[in-house]
Tab-separated table of C-alpha atoms in Angstrom:
chain	number	residue	atom	x	y	z
Z	282	MET	CA	21.773	2.836	-14.078
Z	283	GLY	CA	20.352	0.293	-11.657
Z	284	LYS	CA	16.818	-1.024	-11.587
Z	285	LEU	CA	14.105	-0.936	-8.947
Z	286	GLY	CA	11.503	-3.645	-9.315
Z	287	MET	CA	8.081	-2.549	-8.087
Z	288	ILE	CA	5.526	-5.304	-7.568
Z	289	THR	CA	1.899	-4.394	-6.999
Z	290	ILE	CA	-0.490	-6.907	-5.481
Z	291	GLY	CA	-2.828	-5.894	-8.315
Z	292	GLN	CA	-1.890	-5.384	-11.954
Z	293	ALA	CA	0.846	-3.365	-13.616
Z	294	PRO	CA	1.409	-0.751	-14.774
Z	295	ARG	CA	0.378	1.358	-11.806
Z	296	THR	CA	-0.047	4.629	-13.661
Z	297	ASP	CA	-1.507	6.189	-10.509
Z	298	VAL	CA	1.421	5.453	-8.191
Z	299	ALA	CA	4.481	4.963	-10.415
Z	300	PRO	CA	4.962	8.727	-11.028
Z	301	ILE	CA	5.225	9.283	-7.246
Z	302	ILE	CA	7.983	6.667	-6.928
Z	303	GLU	CA	9.781	7.894	-10.054
Z	304	ARG	CA	9.887	11.467	-8.764
Z	305	CYS	CA	11.574	10.226	-5.597
Z	306	LEU	CA	14.118	8.199	-7.583
Z	307	GLU	CA	15.160	11.352	-9.487
Z	308	GLY	CA	16.485	9.318	-12.408
Z	309	ARG	CA	18.869	7.243	-10.285
Z	310	ALA	CA	17.195	3.952	-11.185
Z	311	GLU	CA	14.899	2.524	-13.823
Z	312	LEU	CA	11.504	1.533	-12.435
Z	313	VAL	CA	10.428	-1.929	-13.593
Z	314	GLN	CA	6.821	-2.826	-12.812
Z	315	GLY	CA	5.042	-6.128	-12.334
Z	316	GLY	CA	1.835	-7.309	-10.729
Z	317	ALA	CA	0.764	-10.413	-8.857
Z	318	LEU	CA	-2.486	-10.424	-10.872
Z	319	ASP	CA	-0.991	-9.722	-14.304
Z	320	GLY	CA	-2.695	-11.795	-16.989
Z	321	LEU	CA	-5.801	-12.570	-14.926
Z	322	ASP	CA	-9.247	-11.152	-15.629
Z	323	LYS	CA	-11.536	-9.707	-12.982
Z	324	ALA	CA	-13.974	-12.622	-13.034
Z	325	ASP	CA	-11.170	-15.132	-12.396
Z	326	ILE	CA	-9.741	-13.002	-9.589
Z	327	GLU	CA	-13.112	-12.625	-7.885
Z	328	ARG	CA	-13.802	-16.344	-8.179
Z	329	GLU	CA	-10.384	-17.667	-7.136
Z	330	LEU	CA	-9.035	-15.049	-4.716
Z	331	PHE	CA	-12.039	-13.618	-2.877
Z	332	PRO	CA	-11.528	-13.713	0.920
Z	333	GLU	CA	-13.197	-16.348	3.020
Z	334	GLU	CA	-14.265	-15.712	6.595
Z	335	GLY	CA	-11.299	-15.023	8.853
Z	336	GLN	CA	-8.810	-14.396	6.054
Z	337	TYR	CA	-6.633	-11.271	5.794
Z	338	VAL	CA	-8.330	-8.865	3.360
Z	339	LEU	CA	-6.494	-6.862	0.698
Z	340	THR	CA	-7.558	-4.596	-2.134
Z	341	SER	CA	-5.741	-3.327	-5.201
Z	342	ARG	CA	-6.140	-1.891	-8.673
Z	343	LEU	CA	-6.394	-3.662	-12.000
Z	344	ALA	CA	-4.965	-2.379	-15.262
Z	345	THR	CA	-8.492	-1.280	-16.223
Z	346	GLY	CA	-8.638	1.027	-13.205
Z	347	GLU	CA	-11.163	-1.210	-11.440
Z	348	SER	CA	-10.455	-2.493	-7.944
Z	349	VAL	CA	-10.678	-6.004	-6.525
Z	350	VAL	CA	-10.779	-7.466	-3.026
Z	351	MET	CA	-8.566	-10.469	-2.305
Z	352	SER	CA	-7.436	-12.885	0.356
Z	353	ARG	CA	-3.783	-12.570	1.375
Z	354	GLU	CA	-3.590	-16.325	1.868
Z	355	LYS	CA	-4.728	-16.945	-1.719
Z	356	LEU	CA	-2.722	-14.108	-3.250
Z	357	GLN	CA	0.651	-14.708	-1.580
Z	358	PRO	CA	1.806	-17.596	-3.834
Z	359	LEU	CA	1.227	-15.387	-6.904
Z	360	LEU	CA	3.158	-12.572	-5.258
Z	361	GLN	CA	6.046	-14.879	-4.374
Z	362	LYS	CA	6.131	-16.105	-7.981
Z	363	ARG	CA	6.483	-12.550	-9.275
Z	364	ILE	CA	9.315	-11.832	-6.797
Z	365	SER	CA	11.165	-14.919	-8.051
Z	366	GLU	CA	10.680	-13.810	-11.669
Z	367	PHE	CA	12.148	-10.396	-10.894
Z	368	GLU	CA	15.137	-12.040	-9.247
Z	369	GLU	CA	15.656	-14.276	-12.278
Z	370	ALA	CA	15.624	-11.130	-14.429
Z	371	GLY	CA	18.547	-9.773	-12.405
Z	372	ILE	CA	16.671	-7.106	-10.432
Z	373	ARG	CA	18.454	-6.656	-7.115
Z	374	HIS	CA	16.113	-4.187	-5.356
Z	375	ILE	CA	12.432	-5.129	-5.209
Z	376	LEU	CA	9.769	-2.906	-3.643
Z	377	LEU	CA	6.498	-4.497	-2.604
Z	378	LEU	CA	3.775	-2.004	-3.462
Z	379	CYS	CA	1.483	-2.833	-0.550
Z	380	THR	CA	1.410	-1.754	3.079
Z	381	GLY	CA	-0.132	-5.048	4.236
Z	382	VAL	CA	1.721	-7.703	6.210
Z	383	PHE	CA	2.988	-10.758	4.293
Z	384	PRO	CA	4.618	-13.316	6.604
Z	385	GLY	CA	7.136	-15.542	4.861
Z	386	LEU	CA	7.756	-13.637	1.635
Z	387	ARG	CA	11.366	-14.081	0.568
Z	388	ALA	CA	13.978	-13.127	-1.963
Z	389	GLU	CA	17.010	-15.361	-2.382
Z	390	GLY	CA	19.586	-12.824	-3.519
Z	391	SER	CA	17.766	-9.532	-3.972
Z	392	TYR	CA	16.803	-6.996	-1.331
Z	393	LEU	CA	13.040	-7.272	-0.795
Z	394	ILE	CA	11.692	-4.000	0.581
Z	395	GLU	CA	8.451	-4.523	2.508
Z	396	PRO	CA	6.625	-1.347	3.562
Z	397	ASP	CA	5.102	-2.926	6.677
Z	398	HIS	CA	8.672	-3.241	8.052
Z	399	LEU	CA	9.511	0.425	7.449
Z	400	ILE	CA	6.365	2.534	7.724
Z	401	PRO	CA	5.345	1.875	11.370
Z	402	PRO	CA	8.731	2.780	12.917
Z	403	ALA	CA	9.046	5.805	10.636
Z	404	VAL	CA	5.551	6.945	11.605
Z	405	LYS	CA	6.372	6.362	15.278
Z	406	ALA	CA	9.345	8.696	14.950
Z	407	MET	CA	7.302	11.340	13.132
Z	408	ALA	CA	4.319	11.157	15.464
Z	409	GLY	CA	6.295	11.349	18.687
Z	410	GLY	CA	3.670	11.544	21.417
Z	411	ARG	CA	0.942	12.821	19.117
Z	412	ARG	CA	-2.252	10.899	18.399
Z	413	LEU	CA	-2.144	8.857	15.202
Z	414	GLY	CA	-4.974	8.555	12.703
Z	415	VAL	CA	-4.863	5.994	9.905
Z	416	LEU	CA	-6.923	5.951	6.719
Z	417	VAL	CA	-7.517	2.528	5.138
Z	418	PRO	CA	-9.476	1.390	2.058
Z	419	LEU	CA	-11.773	-1.212	3.667
Z	420	PRO	CA	-13.510	-1.548	7.068
Z	421	GLU	CA	-12.214	-5.120	7.364
Z	422	GLN	CA	-8.637	-3.817	7.423
Z	423	CYS	CA	-8.912	-1.741	10.593
Z	424	ALA	CA	-8.338	-4.613	13.012
Z	425	THR	CA	-5.589	-6.343	11.028
Z	426	LEU	CA	-3.624	-3.172	10.355
Z	427	ALA	CA	-3.870	-2.131	14.001
Z	428	GLN	CA	-1.703	-5.166	14.771
Z	429	LYS	CA	1.017	-3.716	12.533
Z	430	TYR	CA	1.340	-0.605	14.705
Z	431	GLU	CA	0.920	-2.138	18.169
Z	432	PRO	CA	4.511	-3.478	18.455
Z	433	HIS	CA	5.717	0.105	18.033
Z	434	GLY	CA	3.613	1.425	20.885
Z	435	LEU	CA	1.037	3.003	18.599
Z	436	SER	CA	-2.730	2.725	19.035
Z	437	PRO	CA	-4.143	4.532	16.001
Z	438	VAL	CA	-7.735	5.448	15.352
Z	439	PHE	CA	-8.997	4.378	11.936
Z	440	ALA	CA	-11.251	5.768	9.234
Z	441	VAL	CA	-12.175	4.299	5.875
Z	442	ALA	CA	-12.076	5.703	2.324
Z	443	SER	CA	-11.064	3.720	-0.733
Z	444	PRO	CA	-8.392	5.207	-3.007
Z	445	TYR	CA	-9.989	3.371	-5.922
Z	446	LYS	CA	-13.552	4.729	-5.696
Z	447	ARG	CA	-12.624	8.426	-5.597
Z	448	ASP	CA	-15.715	9.206	-3.523
Z	449	GLU	CA	-15.186	12.741	-2.215
Z	450	ALA	CA	-17.987	12.396	0.334
Z	451	GLU	CA	-16.345	9.262	1.746
Z	452	PHE	CA	-13.015	11.068	2.091
Z	453	ARG	CA	-14.699	14.069	3.700
Z	454	ARG	CA	-16.428	11.857	6.281
Z	455	ALA	CA	-13.111	10.160	7.038
Z	456	ALA	CA	-11.378	13.520	7.456
Z	457	GLU	CA	-14.081	14.673	9.877
Z	458	GLU	CA	-13.740	11.451	11.899
Z	459	LEU	CA	-9.969	11.809	12.193
Z	460	LYS	CA	-9.959	15.572	12.714
Z	461	GLU	CA	-11.002	15.382	16.361
Z	462	LYS	CA	-9.274	12.101	17.244
Z	463	SER	CA	-5.773	12.472	15.788
Z	464	ASP	CA	-2.905	14.907	15.397
Z	465	ILE	CA	-1.201	13.280	12.408
Z	466	ILE	CA	-2.735	11.052	9.703
Z	467	VAL	CA	-1.231	8.229	7.652
Z	468	LEU	CA	-2.787	7.083	4.383
Z	469	ASP	CA	-2.133	3.357	4.838
Z	470	CYS	CA	-2.433	1.994	1.313
Z	471	MET	CA	-0.128	2.347	-1.668
Z	472	GLY	CA	-3.102	3.330	-3.823
Z	473	TYR	CA	-3.610	6.769	-2.280
Z	474	THR	CA	-2.332	9.660	-4.387
Z	475	GLU	CA	-0.975	13.128	-3.729
Z	476	GLU	CA	-4.450	14.435	-4.562
Z	477	ALA	CA	-5.881	12.345	-1.714
Z	478	ARG	CA	-3.150	13.546	0.649
Z	479	GLN	CA	-3.878	17.183	-0.132
Z	480	PHE	CA	-7.624	16.687	0.250
Z	481	MET	CA	-7.249	14.978	3.641
Z	482	ALA	CA	-4.819	17.651	4.843
Z	483	GLU	CA	-7.150	20.480	3.860
Z	484	ALA	CA	-10.286	18.777	5.190
Z	485	SER	CA	-8.756	17.723	8.508
Z	486	GLY	CA	-6.273	20.528	9.117
Z	487	LYS	CA	-3.704	17.868	10.117
Z	488	PRO	CA	-0.342	16.823	8.645
Z	489	VAL	CA	-0.894	13.811	6.371
Z	490	VAL	CA	1.687	11.176	5.423
Z	491	LEU	CA	1.368	9.498	2.018
Z	492	SER	CA	2.716	5.955	2.365
Z	493	ASN	CA	3.940	5.520	-1.205
Z	494	ALA	CA	5.782	8.844	-1.156
Z	495	LEU	CA	7.402	7.928	2.164
Z	496	MET	CA	8.516	4.590	0.721
Z	497	GLY	CA	9.767	6.279	-2.442
Z	498	LYS	CA	11.965	8.622	-0.410
Z	499	LEU	CA	13.331	5.805	1.730
Z	500	VAL	CA	13.973	3.504	-1.241
Z	501	SER	CA	15.690	6.258	-3.212
Z	502	GLU	CA	18.421	6.282	-0.560
Z	503	MET	CA	19.015	2.537	-1.030
Z	504	ILE	CA	19.571	2.514	-4.766
């Protein structure tokens, strides 16, 4: 059996998301998890990695279940280090568990699977000419993630609800915002769960795409 390395920009294990990926793999590969923030405590992360003005903002989950907000520019060297460690361990397929854009990440011999390369064209094909709505965790991410879709001819409308706060009122407000402005909705963060997808689908009455499940299905065909 082969191995799929899954690297979160937070901390492993991702007990919230790993079951979704494992179901898609259907036993064809062993899932090996790692995190860019493994071994760091929340205070250190908040002190060393918090975004400064103008930096690309990310959020992820810690092993405790808490969430943190980080700067991509400060996080990326830690993420690259974890990719290199997976390669040294002989893992030949590595999935980045984040839908953000990371210019310059590399793997020397392994296949690095970056969701921002795969999700926008897949969503374009699914949406056709329909209006696209995108749910993101943080308000600061709306502008930066819009740039990910623009090259594919998509101009999504955005709403905000964090997958890590589990605030039903926040999700309901987001569903109401997207209900009138979109025909299909993408949950654009690897932290959203099937529970969130079902809630958004019921509250909005629209088809909803769960990014981690989409990536799991695509990756399962590569292993």
